[in-house]
């Protein structure tokens, strides 16, 4: 079945540091890939997505590239801010669509001044 | 635009008792989801509704869990009788289409003692 593996947290960075959160997946066919973010006290929300190989999703300074050859979708940001402190979830949906998402376990990011 | 509303936010019960959670999706969203998120794990889909019909309930423990979506709007998730391992956050989400963008509520945290 489908599965998502992401790096364990918590990850603690200083403001303006470079961020990478690793995500790899196992799936049949060509799934769509997502990063969701959960800010403190809020529900999960879509951060970015990519629907086919070599696509790059981007939003709010975050980027992730769909790498089929390495089955990866790593999240990156060049300069993090305190306001980026949150839990980040990597997810995929079945190749056939239908919005059935499989989530990773989440990575907590804490950004300090 | 109002987001996904859930209640109650917190519930503590004894094992073998029953509990019900309520969800009101974003207006006009045809698809509604219930996810279970156990501490340290990613959200797991329990059930997906399209309007008032069930699309996927393959991971719903039907001996104790039930869900309904009358009139294709609000939904209720019930657990009876509860077990210790049901302690989790129950997330409701809704979507307008099938592009992978789900809108989540803040969740209902259940503790079973």
GROMACS .gro file of C-alpha atoms in nm:
model
  226
    1UNK     CA    1   0.000   0.000   0.000
    2UNK     CA    2   0.089   0.366  -0.006
    3UNK     CA    3   0.314   0.510   0.261
    4UNK     CA    4   0.496   0.833   0.342
    5UNK     CA    5   0.811   0.865   0.550
    6UNK     CA    6   0.931   1.201   0.675
    7UNK     CA    7   1.214   1.305   0.899
    8UNK     CA    8   1.147   1.307   1.268
    9UNK     CA    9   1.138   1.626   1.462
   10UNK     CA   10   1.145   1.847   1.634
   11UNK     CA   11   1.364   2.060   1.413
   12UNK     CA   12   1.492   2.377   1.578
   13UNK     CA   13   1.643   2.654   1.365
   14UNK     CA   14   1.747   3.011   1.408
   15UNK     CA   15   1.561   3.277   1.213
   16UNK     CA   16   1.691   3.318   0.855
   17UNK     CA   17   1.837   2.966   0.851
   18UNK     CA   18   1.784   2.729   0.558
   19UNK     CA   19   1.520   2.461   0.606
   20UNK     CA   20   1.496   2.113   0.460
   21UNK     CA   21   1.240   1.858   0.573
   22UNK     CA   22   1.286   1.525   0.401
   23UNK     CA   23   0.994   1.323   0.267
   24UNK     CA   24   1.001   0.997   0.072
   25UNK     CA   25   0.707   0.789  -0.043
   26UNK     CA   26   0.603   0.446  -0.161
   27UNK     CA   27   0.316   0.424  -0.405
   28UNK     CA   28   0.205   0.255  -0.723
   29UNK     CA   29   0.162   0.461  -1.032
   30UNK     CA   30   0.193   0.838  -1.025
   31UNK     CA   31   0.046   0.986  -0.708
   32UNK     CA   32   0.004   1.355  -0.639
   33UNK     CA   33   0.219   1.489  -0.355
   34UNK     CA   34   0.137   1.750  -0.093
   35UNK     CA   35   0.273   1.940   0.200
   36UNK     CA   36   0.022   2.040   0.465
   37UNK     CA   37   0.102   2.270   0.758
   38UNK     CA   38  -0.059   2.299   1.099
   39UNK     CA   39   0.006   2.622   1.286
   40UNK     CA   40  -0.052   2.623   1.663
   41UNK     CA   41  -0.420   2.621   1.746
   42UNK     CA   42  -0.531   2.584   1.385
   43UNK     CA   43  -0.641   2.307   1.150
   44UNK     CA   44  -0.419   2.155   0.883
   45UNK     CA   45  -0.399   2.358   0.565
   46UNK     CA   46  -0.252   2.291   0.225
   47UNK     CA   47   0.089   2.454   0.179
   48UNK     CA   48   0.183   2.331  -0.168
   49UNK     CA   49   0.139   2.043  -0.407
   50UNK     CA   50   0.280   1.877  -0.719
   51UNK     CA   51   0.087   1.646  -0.946
   52UNK     CA   52   0.349   1.498  -1.176
   53UNK     CA   53   0.719   1.416  -1.191
   54UNK     CA   54   0.959   1.714  -1.195
   55UNK     CA   55   0.680   1.954  -1.096
   56UNK     CA   56   0.778   2.212  -0.835
   57UNK     CA   57   0.518   2.329  -0.588
   58UNK     CA   58   0.577   2.660  -0.415
   59UNK     CA   59   0.400   2.888  -0.169
   60UNK     CA   60   0.500   3.141   0.098
   61UNK     CA   61   0.871   3.093   0.013
   62UNK     CA   62   0.850   2.715   0.054
   63UNK     CA   63   0.932   2.483  -0.236
   64UNK     CA   64   0.925   2.110  -0.304
   65UNK     CA   65   1.007   1.919  -0.623
   66UNK     CA   66   0.843   1.589  -0.720
   67UNK     CA   67   1.135   1.351  -0.779
   68UNK     CA   68   1.011   1.023  -0.922
   69UNK     CA   69   1.357   0.869  -0.953
   70UNK     CA   70   1.421   0.908  -0.579
   71UNK     CA   71   1.053   0.893  -0.474
   72UNK     CA   72   1.103   1.212  -0.276
   73UNK     CA   73   0.930   1.545  -0.215
   74UNK     CA   74   1.157   1.736   0.020
   75UNK     CA   75   1.034   2.068   0.159
   76UNK     CA   76   1.277   2.362   0.149
   77UNK     CA   77   1.283   2.727   0.245
   78UNK     CA   78   1.578   2.957   0.207
   79UNK     CA   79   1.519   3.175   0.512
   80UNK     CA   80   1.279   3.071   0.786
   81UNK     CA   81   1.093   3.308   1.014
   82UNK     CA   82   0.956   3.265   1.364
   83UNK     CA   83   0.609   3.262   1.210
   84UNK     CA   84   0.698   2.940   1.022
   85UNK     CA   85   0.696   2.747   1.349
   86UNK     CA   86   0.441   2.472   1.292
   87UNK     CA   87   0.400   2.102   1.221
   88UNK     CA   88   0.455   2.003   0.858
   89UNK     CA   89   0.295   1.693   0.705
   90UNK     CA   90   0.393   1.531   0.378
   91UNK     CA   91   0.109   1.346   0.204
   92UNK     CA   92   0.017   1.169  -0.117
   93UNK     CA   93  -0.304   1.083  -0.293
   94UNK     CA   94  -0.376   0.774  -0.497
   95UNK     CA   95  -0.278   0.786  -0.861
   96UNK     CA   96  -0.643   0.747  -0.948
   97UNK     CA   97  -0.736   1.061  -0.759
   98UNK     CA   98  -1.033   1.069  -0.527
   99UNK     CA   99  -0.868   1.276  -0.255
  100UNK     CA  100  -0.777   0.978  -0.038
  101UNK     CA  101  -0.466   1.117   0.133
  102UNK     CA  102  -0.195   0.916   0.307
  103UNK     CA  103  -0.003   1.132   0.554
  104UNK     CA  104   0.342   1.109   0.706
  105UNK     CA  105   0.385   1.141   1.080
  106UNK     CA  106   0.459   1.514   1.072
  107UNK     CA  107   0.770   1.716   1.152
  108UNK     CA  108   0.758   1.989   1.412
  109UNK     CA  109   0.957   2.301   1.323
  110UNK     CA  110   1.053   2.556   1.584
  111UNK     CA  111   1.220   2.876   1.472
  112UNK     CA  112   1.394   3.089   1.732
  113UNK     CA  113   1.518   3.447   1.723
  114UNK     CA  114  -1.586   3.244   0.456
  115UNK     CA  115  -1.645   3.026   0.761
  116UNK     CA  116  -1.413   2.728   0.801
  117UNK     CA  117  -1.486   2.373   0.907
  118UNK     CA  118  -1.645   2.372   1.251
  119UNK     CA  119  -1.607   2.085   1.496
  120UNK     CA  120  -1.735   2.018   1.845
  121UNK     CA  121  -1.660   1.943   2.115
  122UNK     CA  122  -1.294   2.047   2.113
  123UNK     CA  123  -1.211   1.821   2.406
  124UNK     CA  124  -1.378   1.516   2.556
  125UNK     CA  125  -1.272   1.284   2.837
  126UNK     CA  126  -1.463   0.959   2.891
  127UNK     CA  127  -1.421   0.625   3.061
  128UNK     CA  128  -1.365   0.314   2.852
  129UNK     CA  129  -1.684   0.145   2.736
  130UNK     CA  130  -1.869   0.478   2.734
  131UNK     CA  131  -1.993   0.638   2.415
  132UNK     CA  132  -1.905   0.969   2.253
  133UNK     CA  133  -2.017   1.167   1.950
  134UNK     CA  134  -1.840   1.434   1.749
  135UNK     CA  135  -2.005   1.684   1.520
  136UNK     CA  136  -1.876   1.852   1.208
  137UNK     CA  137  -2.009   2.131   0.991
  138UNK     CA  138  -1.815   2.159   0.663
  139UNK     CA  139  -1.753   2.465   0.452
  140UNK     CA  140  -2.070   2.568   0.275
  141UNK     CA  141  -2.103   2.407  -0.065
  142UNK     CA  142  -1.836   2.143  -0.013
  143UNK     CA  143  -1.975   1.812  -0.131
  144UNK     CA  144  -1.707   1.588   0.015
  145UNK     CA  145  -1.655   1.537   0.388
  146UNK     CA  146  -1.386   1.333   0.562
  147UNK     CA  147  -1.321   1.206   0.913
  148UNK     CA  148  -0.959   1.139   1.006
  149UNK     CA  149  -0.812   0.991   1.323
  150UNK     CA  150  -0.478   1.125   1.442
  151UNK     CA  151  -0.312   0.929   1.721
  152UNK     CA  152  -0.032   1.105   1.905
  153UNK     CA  153   0.293   1.078   1.709
  154UNK     CA  154   0.121   0.955   1.392
  155UNK     CA  155  -0.014   1.119   1.082
  156UNK     CA  156  -0.386   1.152   1.021
  157UNK     CA  157  -0.556   0.832   0.903
  158UNK     CA  158  -0.873   0.841   0.697
  159UNK     CA  159  -1.170   0.679   0.869
  160UNK     CA  160  -1.451   0.764   0.631
  161UNK     CA  161  -1.521   0.979   0.326
  162UNK     CA  162  -1.865   1.103   0.221
  163UNK     CA  163  -1.969   1.242  -0.115
  164UNK     CA  164  -2.286   1.439  -0.039
  165UNK     CA  165  -2.468   1.195   0.192
  166UNK     CA  166  -2.325   0.876   0.043
  167UNK     CA  167  -2.020   0.685   0.170
  168UNK     CA  168  -1.727   0.676  -0.074
  169UNK     CA  169  -1.471   0.498   0.145
  170UNK     CA  170  -1.505   0.351   0.493
  171UNK     CA  171  -1.249   0.074   0.456
  172UNK     CA  172  -1.052   0.184   0.764
  173UNK     CA  173  -1.349   0.253   0.990
  174UNK     CA  174  -1.374   0.001   1.277
  175UNK     CA  175  -1.738  -0.069   1.214
  176UNK     CA  176  -1.791  -0.273   1.528
  177UNK     CA  177  -1.762   0.041   1.737
  178UNK     CA  178  -1.746   0.343   1.506
  179UNK     CA  179  -2.031   0.484   1.303
  180UNK     CA  180  -2.075   0.800   1.102
  181UNK     CA  181  -2.356   0.965   0.917
  182UNK     CA  182  -2.406   1.269   0.703
  183UNK     CA  183  -2.774   1.340   0.686
  184UNK     CA  184  -2.890   1.582   0.419
  185UNK     CA  185  -2.538   1.600   0.279
  186UNK     CA  186  -2.422   1.877   0.512
  187UNK     CA  187  -2.337   1.818   0.881
  188UNK     CA  188  -2.185   1.494   0.995
  189UNK     CA  189  -2.162   1.302   1.321
  190UNK     CA  190  -1.899   1.044   1.418
  191UNK     CA  191  -1.988   0.813   1.704
  192UNK     CA  192  -1.780   0.570   1.906
  193UNK     CA  193  -1.958   0.308   2.115
  194UNK     CA  194  -1.813   0.153   2.325
  195UNK     CA  195  -1.485   0.342   2.346
  196UNK     CA  196  -1.152   0.170   2.406
  197UNK     CA  197  -0.830   0.311   2.545
  198UNK     CA  198  -0.671   0.298   2.199
  199UNK     CA  199  -0.938   0.536   2.064
  200UNK     CA  200  -0.764   0.824   2.241
  201UNK     CA  201  -0.678   1.055   1.953
  202UNK     CA  202  -0.767   1.377   1.778
  203UNK     CA  203  -1.059   1.335   1.538
  204UNK     CA  204  -1.027   1.565   1.240
  205UNK     CA  205  -1.304   1.662   1.007
  206UNK     CA  206  -1.224   1.799   0.664
  207UNK     CA  207  -1.416   1.902   0.356
  208UNK     CA  208  -1.335   1.967  -0.007
  209UNK     CA  209  -1.505   2.117  -0.308
  210UNK     CA  210  -1.326   1.912  -0.572
  211UNK     CA  211  -1.081   1.628  -0.613
  212UNK     CA  212  -0.756   1.827  -0.641
  213UNK     CA  213  -0.620   1.714  -0.306
  214UNK     CA  214  -0.699   2.038  -0.124
  215UNK     CA  215  -0.880   1.951   0.194
  216UNK     CA  216  -0.990   2.209   0.449
  217UNK     CA  217  -0.955   2.084   0.804
  218UNK     CA  218  -1.124   2.180   1.127
  219UNK     CA  219  -0.928   2.221   1.448
  220UNK     CA  220  -1.016   1.873   1.561
  221UNK     CA  221  -1.179   1.709   1.862
  222UNK     CA  222  -0.939   1.563   2.116
  223UNK     CA  223  -1.065   1.246   2.283
  224UNK     CA  224  -0.910   1.097   2.595
  225UNK     CA  225  -1.033   0.754   2.704
  226UNK     CA  226  -0.947   0.660   3.062
   0.00000   0.00000   0.00000
